[in-house]
Amino acid sequence: MSFNFTGTTGRKRNINLGGRSLTTKNKSIFLKTAQLERERRERQRTEMQSAVFIQSACRRYLDLKRTRGALSESWGTDGSIGSFVFFFPYVVKEQDKN
């Protein structure tokens, strides 16, 4: 029985380092691709935020227009048009156009 066992069962692995420059090119391509993807996601995020802002502005405008119209119909029962014009000047201007 031999007590000189070192734990190795075969010869050392031969590691080829010849393609090392190819790895750095792949790394630079990978980094460039990652940067482009980040820029694309940032652009998408900005476009989404812009779309949400425009949609909320349109909804707010249409809702206010609808509410002003409903209030203008219900307000005129006592004949106090002066106070109505003070609070809702845009409704009077729109009605003058029509």
PDB file of N, CA and C in Angstrom:
ATOM      1  N   MET A   1       0.838  -1.170   0.000  1.00  0.00           N
ATOM      2  CA  MET A   1       0.000   0.000   0.000  1.00  0.00           C
ATOM      3  C   MET A   1       0.891   1.243   0.000  1.00  0.00           C
ATOM      4  N   SER A   2       0.530   2.239  -0.865  1.00  0.00           N
ATOM      5  CA  SER A   2       1.346   3.441  -1.013  1.00  0.00           C
ATOM      6  C   SER A   2       0.693   4.596  -0.282  1.00  0.00           C
ATOM      7  N   PHE A   3       1.481   5.313   0.515  1.00  0.00           N
ATOM      8  CA  PHE A   3       0.977   6.469   1.252  1.00  0.00           C
ATOM      9  C   PHE A   3       1.377   7.790   0.590  1.00  0.00           C
ATOM     10  N   ASN A   4       1.697   7.771  -0.684  1.00  0.00           N
ATOM     11  CA  ASN A   4       2.113   8.968  -1.413  1.00  0.00           C
ATOM     12  C   ASN A   4       0.993   9.511  -2.309  1.00  0.00           C
ATOM     13  N   PHE A   5      -0.266   9.320  -1.979  1.00  0.00           N
ATOM     14  CA  PHE A   5      -1.386   9.782  -2.818  1.00  0.00           C
ATOM     15  C   PHE A   5      -1.508  11.303  -2.709  1.00  0.00           C
ATOM     16  N   THR A   6      -1.492  11.999  -3.872  1.00  0.00           N
ATOM     17  CA  THR A   6      -1.559  13.468  -3.888  1.00  0.00           C
ATOM     18  C   THR A   6      -2.948  13.987  -4.232  1.00  0.00           C
ATOM     19  N   GLY A   7      -3.868  13.165  -4.666  1.00  0.00           N
ATOM     20  CA  GLY A   7      -5.211  13.602  -5.016  1.00  0.00           C
ATOM     21  C   GLY A   7      -5.405  13.810  -6.491  1.00  0.00           C
ATOM     22  N   THR A   8      -4.350  13.780  -7.272  1.00  0.00           N
ATOM     23  CA  THR A   8      -4.492  13.942  -8.713  1.00  0.00           C
ATOM     24  C   THR A   8      -4.559  12.575  -9.360  1.00  0.00           C
ATOM     25  N   THR A   9      -5.467  12.468 -10.332  1.00  0.00           N
ATOM     26  CA  THR A   9      -5.616  11.184 -11.007  1.00  0.00           C
ATOM     27  C   THR A   9      -5.070  11.209 -12.418  1.00  0.00           C
ATOM     28  N   GLY A  10      -4.746  12.348 -12.932  1.00  0.00           N
ATOM     29  CA  GLY A  10      -4.257  12.424 -14.302  1.00  0.00           C
ATOM     30  C   GLY A  10      -3.319  13.594 -14.474  1.00  0.00           C
ATOM     31  N   ARG A  11      -3.112  13.957 -15.699  1.00  0.00           N
ATOM     32  CA  ARG A  11      -2.210  15.067 -15.965  1.00  0.00           C
ATOM     33  C   ARG A  11      -2.933  16.404 -15.836  1.00  0.00           C
ATOM     34  N   LYS A  12      -2.178  17.491 -15.833  1.00  0.00           N
ATOM     35  CA  LYS A  12      -2.753  18.831 -15.709  1.00  0.00           C
ATOM     36  C   LYS A  12      -3.517  19.197 -16.970  1.00  0.00           C
ATOM     37  N   ARG A  13      -4.562  20.021 -16.805  1.00  0.00           N
ATOM     38  CA  ARG A  13      -5.330  20.509 -17.955  1.00  0.00           C
ATOM     39  C   ARG A  13      -4.505  21.513 -18.737  1.00  0.00           C
ATOM     40  N   ASN A  14      -4.663  21.481 -20.046  1.00  0.00           N
ATOM     41  CA  ASN A  14      -3.997  22.441 -20.914  1.00  0.00           C
ATOM     42  C   ASN A  14      -5.017  23.526 -21.264  1.00  0.00           C
ATOM     43  N   ILE A  15      -4.793  24.747 -20.806  1.00  0.00           N
ATOM     44  CA  ILE A  15      -5.727  25.846 -21.029  1.00  0.00           C
ATOM     45  C   ILE A  15      -5.201  26.694 -22.173  1.00  0.00           C
ATOM     46  N   ASN A  16      -6.034  26.875 -23.200  1.00  0.00           N
ATOM     47  CA  ASN A  16      -5.646  27.637 -24.376  1.00  0.00           C
ATOM     48  C   ASN A  16      -6.037  29.099 -24.170  1.00  0.00           C
ATOM     49  N   LEU A  17      -5.072  29.983 -24.181  1.00  0.00           N
ATOM     50  CA  LEU A  17      -5.325  31.415 -24.014  1.00  0.00           C
ATOM     51  C   LEU A  17      -5.220  32.161 -25.335  1.00  0.00           C
ATOM     52  N   GLY A  18      -5.255  31.461 -26.443  1.00  0.00           N
ATOM     53  CA  GLY A  18      -5.081  32.084 -27.749  1.00  0.00           C
ATOM     54  C   GLY A  18      -6.229  32.983 -28.165  1.00  0.00           C
ATOM     55  N   GLY A  19      -7.456  32.738 -27.732  1.00  0.00           N
ATOM     56  CA  GLY A  19      -8.615  33.532 -28.139  1.00  0.00           C
ATOM     57  C   GLY A  19      -8.940  34.654 -27.186  1.00  0.00           C
ATOM     58  N   ARG A  20      -7.977  35.142 -26.457  1.00  0.00           N
ATOM     59  CA  ARG A  20      -8.225  36.163 -25.445  1.00  0.00           C
ATOM     60  C   ARG A  20      -8.678  37.486 -26.056  1.00  0.00           C
ATOM     61  N   SER A  21      -8.149  37.891 -27.191  1.00  0.00           N
ATOM     62  CA  SER A  21      -8.567  39.152 -27.807  1.00  0.00           C
ATOM     63  C   SER A  21     -10.013  39.063 -28.277  1.00  0.00           C
ATOM     64  N   LEU A  22     -10.443  37.885 -28.674  1.00  0.00           N
ATOM     65  CA  LEU A  22     -11.836  37.688 -29.074  1.00  0.00           C
ATOM     66  C   LEU A  22     -12.765  37.914 -27.884  1.00  0.00           C
ATOM     67  N   THR A  23     -12.322  37.506 -26.705  1.00  0.00           N
ATOM     68  CA  THR A  23     -13.125  37.701 -25.501  1.00  0.00           C
ATOM     69  C   THR A  23     -13.296  39.188 -25.201  1.00  0.00           C
ATOM     70  N   THR A  24     -12.258  39.981 -25.366  1.00  0.00           N
ATOM     71  CA  THR A  24     -12.392  41.414 -25.093  1.00  0.00           C
ATOM     72  C   THR A  24     -13.308  42.073 -26.116  1.00  0.00           C
ATOM     73  N   LYS A  25     -13.286  41.604 -27.362  1.00  0.00           N
ATOM     74  CA  LYS A  25     -14.217  42.147 -28.354  1.00  0.00           C
ATOM     75  C   LYS A  25     -15.645  41.798 -27.967  1.00  0.00           C
ATOM     76  N   ASN A  26     -15.856  40.565 -27.539  1.00  0.00           N
ATOM     77  CA  ASN A  26     -17.192  40.171 -27.103  1.00  0.00           C
ATOM     78  C   ASN A  26     -17.628  40.989 -25.898  1.00  0.00           C
ATOM     79  N   LYS A  27     -16.695  41.284 -25.019  1.00  0.00           N
ATOM     80  CA  LYS A  27     -17.022  42.083 -23.843  1.00  0.00           C
ATOM     81  C   LYS A  27     -17.433  43.489 -24.248  1.00  0.00           C
ATOM     82  N   SER A  28     -16.700  44.093 -25.185  1.00  0.00           N
ATOM     83  CA  SER A  28     -17.049  45.451 -25.609  1.00  0.00           C
ATOM     84  C   SER A  28     -18.382  45.458 -26.356  1.00  0.00           C
ATOM     85  N   ILE A  29     -18.625  44.423 -27.152  1.00  0.00           N
ATOM     86  CA  ILE A  29     -19.921  44.323 -27.840  1.00  0.00           C
ATOM     87  C   ILE A  29     -21.037  44.150 -26.820  1.00  0.00           C
ATOM     88  N   PHE A  30     -20.798  43.323 -25.813  1.00  0.00           N
ATOM     89  CA  PHE A  30     -21.795  43.105 -24.763  1.00  0.00           C
ATOM     90  C   PHE A  30     -22.097  44.399 -24.016  1.00  0.00           C
ATOM     91  N   LEU A  31     -21.051  45.147 -23.659  1.00  0.00           N
ATOM     92  CA  LEU A  31     -21.259  46.408 -22.942  1.00  0.00           C
ATOM     93  C   LEU A  31     -22.000  47.423 -23.803  1.00  0.00           C
ATOM     94  N   LYS A  32     -21.676  47.484 -25.084  1.00  0.00           N
ATOM     95  CA  LYS A  32     -22.360  48.405 -25.998  1.00  0.00           C
ATOM     96  C   LYS A  32     -23.837  48.022 -26.129  1.00  0.00           C
ATOM     97  N   THR A  33     -24.104  46.717 -26.245  1.00  0.00           N
ATOM     98  CA  THR A  33     -25.487  46.246 -26.344  1.00  0.00           C
ATOM     99  C   THR A  33     -26.259  46.571 -25.072  1.00  0.00           C
ATOM    100  N   ALA A  34     -25.629  46.369 -23.922  1.00  0.00           N
ATOM    101  CA  ALA A  34     -26.285  46.682 -22.652  1.00  0.00           C
ATOM    102  C   ALA A  34     -26.598  48.171 -22.557  1.00  0.00           C
ATOM    103  N   GLN A  35     -25.669  49.020 -23.007  1.00  0.00           N
ATOM    104  CA  GLN A  35     -25.905  50.464 -22.978  1.00  0.00           C
ATOM    105  C   GLN A  35     -27.066  50.842 -23.893  1.00  0.00           C
ATOM    106  N   LEU A  36     -27.114  50.259 -25.088  1.00  0.00           N
ATOM    107  CA  LEU A  36     -28.209  50.547 -26.016  1.00  0.00           C
ATOM    108  C   LEU A  36     -29.549  50.097 -25.446  1.00  0.00           C
ATOM    109  N   GLU A  37     -29.558  48.949 -24.775  1.00  0.00           N
ATOM    110  CA  GLU A  37     -30.794  48.464 -24.156  1.00  0.00           C
ATOM    111  C   GLU A  37     -31.256  49.402 -23.042  1.00  0.00           C
ATOM    112  N   ARG A  38     -30.320  49.890 -22.235  1.00  0.00           N
ATOM    113  CA  ARG A  38     -30.686  50.846 -21.177  1.00  0.00           C
ATOM    114  C   ARG A  38     -31.272  52.115 -21.775  1.00  0.00           C
ATOM    115  N   GLU A  39     -30.663  52.610 -22.846  1.00  0.00           N
ATOM    116  CA  GLU A  39     -31.178  53.820 -23.500  1.00  0.00           C
ATOM    117  C   GLU A  39     -32.561  53.576 -24.090  1.00  0.00           C
ATOM    118  N   ARG A  40     -32.776  52.387 -24.667  1.00  0.00           N
ATOM    119  CA  ARG A  40     -34.082  52.051 -25.241  1.00  0.00           C
ATOM    120  C   ARG A  40     -35.146  51.998 -24.144  1.00  0.00           C
ATOM    121  N   ARG A  41     -34.815  51.366 -23.011  1.00  0.00           N
ATOM    122  CA  ARG A  41     -35.779  51.292 -21.907  1.00  0.00           C
ATOM    123  C   ARG A  41     -36.074  52.673 -21.342  1.00  0.00           C
ATOM    124  N   GLU A  42     -35.059  53.531 -21.251  1.00  0.00           N
ATOM    125  CA  GLU A  42     -35.274  54.898 -20.763  1.00  0.00           C
ATOM    126  C   GLU A  42     -36.181  55.676 -21.710  1.00  0.00           C
ATOM    127  N   ARG A  43     -35.967  55.496 -23.014  1.00  0.00           N
ATOM    128  CA  ARG A  43     -36.811  56.164 -24.006  1.00  0.00           C
ATOM    129  C   ARG A  43     -38.255  55.666 -23.903  1.00  0.00           C
ATOM    130  N   GLN A  44     -38.436  54.356 -23.721  1.00  0.00           N
ATOM    131  CA  GLN A  44     -39.787  53.815 -23.567  1.00  0.00           C
ATOM    132  C   GLN A  44     -40.450  54.374 -22.314  1.00  0.00           C
ATOM    133  N   ARG A  45     -39.680  54.464 -21.217  1.00  0.00           N
ATOM    134  CA  ARG A  45     -40.231  54.998 -19.976  1.00  0.00           C
ATOM    135  C   ARG A  45     -40.669  56.447 -20.168  1.00  0.00           C
ATOM    136  N   THR A  46     -39.860  57.247 -20.854  1.00  0.00           N
ATOM    137  CA  THR A  46     -40.198  58.650 -21.103  1.00  0.00           C
ATOM    138  C   THR A  46     -41.438  58.765 -21.981  1.00  0.00           C
ATOM    139  N   GLU A  47     -41.514  57.929 -23.026  1.00  0.00           N
ATOM    140  CA  GLU A  47     -42.686  57.954 -23.904  1.00  0.00           C
ATOM    141  C   GLU A  47     -43.945  57.562 -23.140  1.00  0.00           C
ATOM    142  N   MET A  48     -43.842  56.570 -22.258  1.00  0.00           N
ATOM    143  CA  MET A  48     -44.999  56.135 -21.479  1.00  0.00           C
ATOM    144  C   MET A  48     -45.452  57.240 -20.529  1.00  0.00           C
ATOM    145  N   GLN A  49     -44.508  57.890 -19.863  1.00  0.00           N
ATOM    146  CA  GLN A  49     -44.866  58.981 -18.958  1.00  0.00           C
ATOM    147  C   GLN A  49     -45.503  60.138 -19.721  1.00  0.00           C
ATOM    148  N   SER A  50     -45.004  60.428 -20.910  1.00  0.00           N
ATOM    149  CA  SER A  50     -45.575  61.499 -21.727  1.00  0.00           C
ATOM    150  C   SER A  50     -46.991  61.155 -22.157  1.00  0.00           C
ATOM    151  N   ALA A  51     -47.204  59.912 -22.563  1.00  0.00           N
ATOM    152  CA  ALA A  51     -48.540  59.486 -22.987  1.00  0.00           C
ATOM    153  C   ALA A  51     -49.525  59.564 -21.830  1.00  0.00           C
ATOM    154  N   VAL A  52     -49.110  59.137 -20.645  1.00  0.00           N
ATOM    155  CA  VAL A  52     -49.987  59.201 -19.473  1.00  0.00           C
ATOM    156  C   VAL A  52     -50.320  60.651 -19.140  1.00  0.00           C
ATOM    157  N   PHE A  53     -49.346  61.545 -19.246  1.00  0.00           N
ATOM    158  CA  PHE A  53     -49.584  62.958 -18.963  1.00  0.00           C
ATOM    159  C   PHE A  53     -50.588  63.553 -19.950  1.00  0.00           C
ATOM    160  N   ILE A  54     -50.423  63.264 -21.229  1.00  0.00           N
ATOM    161  CA  ILE A  54     -51.339  63.789 -22.250  1.00  0.00           C
ATOM    162  C   ILE A  54     -52.740  63.231 -22.043  1.00  0.00           C
ATOM    163  N   GLN A  55     -52.845  61.937 -21.751  1.00  0.00           N
ATOM    164  CA  GLN A  55     -54.156  61.332 -21.530  1.00  0.00           C
ATOM    165  C   GLN A  55     -54.847  61.951 -20.325  1.00  0.00           C
ATOM    166  N   SER A  56     -54.105  62.175 -19.240  1.00  0.00           N
ATOM    167  CA  SER A  56     -54.736  62.756 -18.055  1.00  0.00           C
ATOM    168  C   SER A  56     -55.164  64.197 -18.321  1.00  0.00           C
ATOM    169  N   ALA A  57     -54.376  64.941 -19.105  1.00  0.00           N
ATOM    170  CA  ALA A  57     -54.761  66.315 -19.436  1.00  0.00           C
ATOM    171  C   ALA A  57     -56.032  66.327 -20.279  1.00  0.00           C
ATOM    172  N   CYS A  58     -56.136  65.414 -21.239  1.00  0.00           N
ATOM    173  CA  CYS A  58     -57.347  65.336 -22.068  1.00  0.00           C
ATOM    174  C   CYS A  58     -58.554  64.939 -21.235  1.00  0.00           C
ATOM    175  N   ARG A  59     -58.382  63.940 -20.361  1.00  0.00           N
ATOM    176  CA  ARG A  59     -59.506  63.525 -19.505  1.00  0.00           C
ATOM    177  C   ARG A  59     -59.935  64.658 -18.588  1.00  0.00           C
ATOM    178  N   ARG A  60     -58.955  65.386 -18.033  1.00  0.00           N
ATOM    179  CA  ARG A  60     -59.281  66.503 -17.145  1.00  0.00           C
ATOM    180  C   ARG A  60     -60.046  67.587 -17.906  1.00  0.00           C
ATOM    181  N   TYR A  61     -59.602  67.918 -19.116  1.00  0.00           N
ATOM    182  CA  TYR A  61     -60.267  68.942 -19.918  1.00  0.00           C
ATOM    183  C   TYR A  61     -61.704  68.525 -20.237  1.00  0.00           C
ATOM    184  N   LEU A  62     -61.881  67.273 -20.698  1.00  0.00           N
ATOM    185  CA  LEU A  62     -63.225  66.818 -21.055  1.00  0.00           C
ATOM    186  C   LEU A  62     -64.134  66.738 -19.837  1.00  0.00           C
ATOM    187  N   ASP A  63     -63.592  66.304 -18.709  1.00  0.00           N
ATOM    188  CA  ASP A  63     -64.397  66.216 -17.493  1.00  0.00           C
ATOM    189  C   ASP A  63     -64.813  67.602 -17.016  1.00  0.00           C
ATOM    190  N   LEU A  64     -63.887  68.559 -17.043  1.00  0.00           N
ATOM    191  CA  LEU A  64     -64.239  69.924 -16.639  1.00  0.00           C
ATOM    192  C   LEU A  64     -65.254  70.548 -17.591  1.00  0.00           C
ATOM    193  N   LYS A  65     -65.108  70.281 -18.873  1.00  0.00           N
ATOM    194  CA  LYS A  65     -66.056  70.813 -19.851  1.00  0.00           C
ATOM    195  C   LYS A  65     -67.456  70.249 -19.599  1.00  0.00           C
ATOM    196  N   ARG A  66     -67.523  68.947 -19.327  1.00  0.00           N
ATOM    197  CA  ARG A  66     -68.805  68.301 -19.047  1.00  0.00           C
ATOM    198  C   ARG A  66     -69.416  68.847 -17.752  1.00  0.00           C
ATOM    199  N   THR A  67     -68.589  69.010 -16.722  1.00  0.00           N
ATOM    200  CA  THR A  67     -69.072  69.509 -15.435  1.00  0.00           C
ATOM    201  C   THR A  67     -69.529  70.958 -15.547  1.00  0.00           C
ATOM    202  N   ARG A  68     -68.775  71.770 -16.258  1.00  0.00           N
ATOM    203  CA  ARG A  68     -69.189  73.170 -16.439  1.00  0.00           C
ATOM    204  C   ARG A  68     -70.508  73.258 -17.196  1.00  0.00           C
ATOM    205  N   GLY A  69     -70.670  72.406 -18.199  1.00  0.00           N
ATOM    206  CA  GLY A  69     -71.936  72.401 -18.938  1.00  0.00           C
ATOM    207  C   GLY A  69     -73.109  72.020 -18.054  1.00  0.00           C
ATOM    208  N   ALA A  70     -72.910  70.998 -17.216  1.00  0.00           N
ATOM    209  CA  ALA A  70     -73.983  70.575 -16.306  1.00  0.00           C
ATOM    210  C   ALA A  70     -74.285  71.664 -15.283  1.00  0.00           C
ATOM    211  N   LEU A  71     -73.253  72.320 -14.770  1.00  0.00           N
ATOM    212  CA  LEU A  71     -73.484  73.391 -13.802  1.00  0.00           C
ATOM    213  C   LEU A  71     -74.147  74.602 -14.448  1.00  0.00           C
ATOM    214  N   SER A  72     -73.803  74.887 -15.688  1.00  0.00           N
ATOM    215  CA  SER A  72     -74.410  76.048 -16.340  1.00  0.00           C
ATOM    216  C   SER A  72     -75.897  75.827 -16.571  1.00  0.00           C
ATOM    217  N   GLU A  73     -76.288  74.581 -16.810  1.00  0.00           N
ATOM    218  CA  GLU A  73     -77.719  74.298 -16.994  1.00  0.00           C
ATOM    219  C   GLU A  73     -78.478  74.383 -15.682  1.00  0.00           C
ATOM    220  N   SER A  74     -77.854  73.941 -14.590  1.00  0.00           N
ATOM    221  CA  SER A  74     -78.568  73.933 -13.309  1.00  0.00           C
ATOM    222  C   SER A  74     -78.431  75.247 -12.543  1.00  0.00           C
ATOM    223  N   TRP A  75     -77.486  76.100 -12.892  1.00  0.00           N
ATOM    224  CA  TRP A  75     -77.235  77.321 -12.137  1.00  0.00           C
ATOM    225  C   TRP A  75     -78.266  78.404 -12.440  1.00  0.00           C
ATOM    226  N   GLY A  76     -78.723  78.514 -13.653  1.00  0.00           N
ATOM    227  CA  GLY A  76     -79.521  79.650 -14.083  1.00  0.00           C
ATOM    228  C   GLY A  76     -80.953  79.683 -13.581  1.00  0.00           C
ATOM    229  N   THR A  77     -81.323  78.928 -12.574  1.00  0.00           N
ATOM    230  CA  THR A  77     -82.706  78.913 -12.092  1.00  0.00           C
ATOM    231  C   THR A  77     -83.073  80.169 -11.325  1.00  0.00           C
ATOM    232  N   ASP A  78     -82.132  80.809 -10.619  1.00  0.00           N
ATOM    233  CA  ASP A  78     -82.471  82.004  -9.844  1.00  0.00           C
ATOM    234  C   ASP A  78     -82.129  83.295 -10.585  1.00  0.00           C
ATOM    235  N   GLY A  79     -81.563  83.205 -11.784  1.00  0.00           N
ATOM    236  CA  GLY A  79     -81.298  84.382 -12.590  1.00  0.00           C
ATOM    237  C   GLY A  79     -80.045  85.146 -12.220  1.00  0.00           C
ATOM    238  N   SER A  80     -79.187  84.598 -11.385  1.00  0.00           N
ATOM    239  CA  SER A  80     -77.974  85.314 -10.979  1.00  0.00           C
ATOM    240  C   SER A  80     -76.824  84.960 -11.921  1.00  0.00           C
ATOM    241  N   ILE A  81     -76.892  85.466 -13.124  1.00  0.00           N
ATOM    242  CA  ILE A  81     -75.880  85.160 -14.132  1.00  0.00           C
ATOM    243  C   ILE A  81     -74.550  85.844 -13.826  1.00  0.00           C
ATOM    244  N   GLY A  82     -74.565  86.935 -13.092  1.00  0.00           N
ATOM    245  CA  GLY A  82     -73.327  87.644 -12.759  1.00  0.00           C
ATOM    246  C   GLY A  82     -72.387  86.797 -11.923  1.00  0.00           C
ATOM    247  N   SER A  83     -72.919  86.133 -10.911  1.00  0.00           N
ATOM    248  CA  SER A  83     -72.053  85.275 -10.092  1.00  0.00           C
ATOM    249  C   SER A  83     -71.614  84.041 -10.874  1.00  0.00           C
ATOM    250  N   PHE A  84     -72.473  83.562 -11.785  1.00  0.00           N
ATOM    251  CA  PHE A  84     -72.101  82.415 -12.613  1.00  0.00           C
ATOM    252  C   PHE A  84     -70.928  82.771 -13.521  1.00  0.00           C
ATOM    253  N   VAL A  85     -70.974  83.942 -14.140  1.00  0.00           N
ATOM    254  CA  VAL A  85     -69.901  84.375 -15.036  1.00  0.00           C
ATOM    255  C   VAL A  85     -68.601  84.543 -14.256  1.00  0.00           C
ATOM    256  N   PHE A  86     -68.701  84.970 -13.010  1.00  0.00           N
ATOM    257  CA  PHE A  86     -67.509  85.125 -12.188  1.00  0.00           C
ATOM    258  C   PHE A  86     -66.810  83.784 -11.959  1.00  0.00           C
ATOM    259  N   PHE A  87     -67.595  82.734 -11.692  1.00  0.00           N
ATOM    260  CA  PHE A  87     -67.007  81.428 -11.397  1.00  0.00           C
ATOM    261  C   PHE A  87     -66.682  80.617 -12.651  1.00  0.00           C
ATOM    262  N   PHE A  88     -67.432  80.800 -13.729  1.00  0.00           N
ATOM    263  CA  PHE A  88     -67.260  79.986 -14.937  1.00  0.00           C
ATOM    264  C   PHE A  88     -67.166  80.861 -16.187  1.00  0.00           C
ATOM    265  N   PRO A  89     -66.109  81.632 -16.346  1.00  0.00           N
ATOM    266  CA  PRO A  89     -66.032  82.541 -17.495  1.00  0.00           C
ATOM    267  C   PRO A  89     -65.872  81.805 -18.823  1.00  0.00           C
ATOM    268  N   TYR A  90     -65.251  80.631 -18.799  1.00  0.00           N
ATOM    269  CA  TYR A  90     -65.013  79.908 -20.048  1.00  0.00           C
ATOM    270  C   TYR A  90     -66.303  79.343 -20.630  1.00  0.00           C
ATOM    271  N   VAL A  91     -67.241  78.978 -19.779  1.00  0.00           N
ATOM    272  CA  VAL A  91     -68.511  78.434 -20.270  1.00  0.00           C
ATOM    273  C   VAL A  91     -69.271  79.511 -21.023  1.00  0.00           C
ATOM    274  N   VAL A  92     -69.266  80.723 -20.497  1.00  0.00           N
ATOM    275  CA  VAL A  92     -69.973  81.821 -21.149  1.00  0.00           C
ATOM    276  C   VAL A  92     -69.331  82.116 -22.496  1.00  0.00           C
ATOM    277  N   LYS A  93     -68.004  82.082 -22.572  1.00  0.00           N
ATOM    278  CA  LYS A  93     -67.318  82.328 -23.838  1.00  0.00           C
ATOM    279  C   LYS A  93     -67.647  81.246 -24.855  1.00  0.00           C
ATOM    280  N   GLU A  94     -67.717  79.986 -24.412  1.00  0.00           N
ATOM    281  CA  GLU A  94     -68.053  78.896 -25.332  1.00  0.00           C
ATOM    282  C   GLU A  94     -69.497  79.016 -25.810  1.00  0.00           C
ATOM    283  N   GLN A  95     -70.389  79.430 -24.918  1.00  0.00           N
ATOM    284  CA  GLN A  95     -71.785  79.575 -25.322  1.00  0.00           C
ATOM    285  C   GLN A  95     -71.948  80.746 -26.282  1.00  0.00           C
ATOM    286  N   ASP A  96     -71.144  81.786 -26.136  1.00  0.00           N
ATOM    287  CA  ASP A  96     -71.208  82.911 -27.059  1.00  0.00           C
ATOM    288  C   ASP A  96     -70.761  82.497 -28.454  1.00  0.00           C
ATOM    289  N   LYS A  97     -69.817  81.548 -28.535  1.00  0.00           N
ATOM    290  CA  LYS A  97     -69.353  81.068 -29.835  1.00  0.00           C
ATOM    291  C   LYS A  97     -70.462  80.309 -30.557  1.00  0.00           C
ATOM    292  N   ASN A  98     -71.238  79.544 -29.804  1.00  0.00           N
ATOM    293  CA  ASN A  98     -72.292  78.710 -30.415  1.00  0.00           C
ATOM    294  C   ASN A  98     -73.480  79.518 -30.699  1.00  0.00           C
TER     295      ASN A  98
END
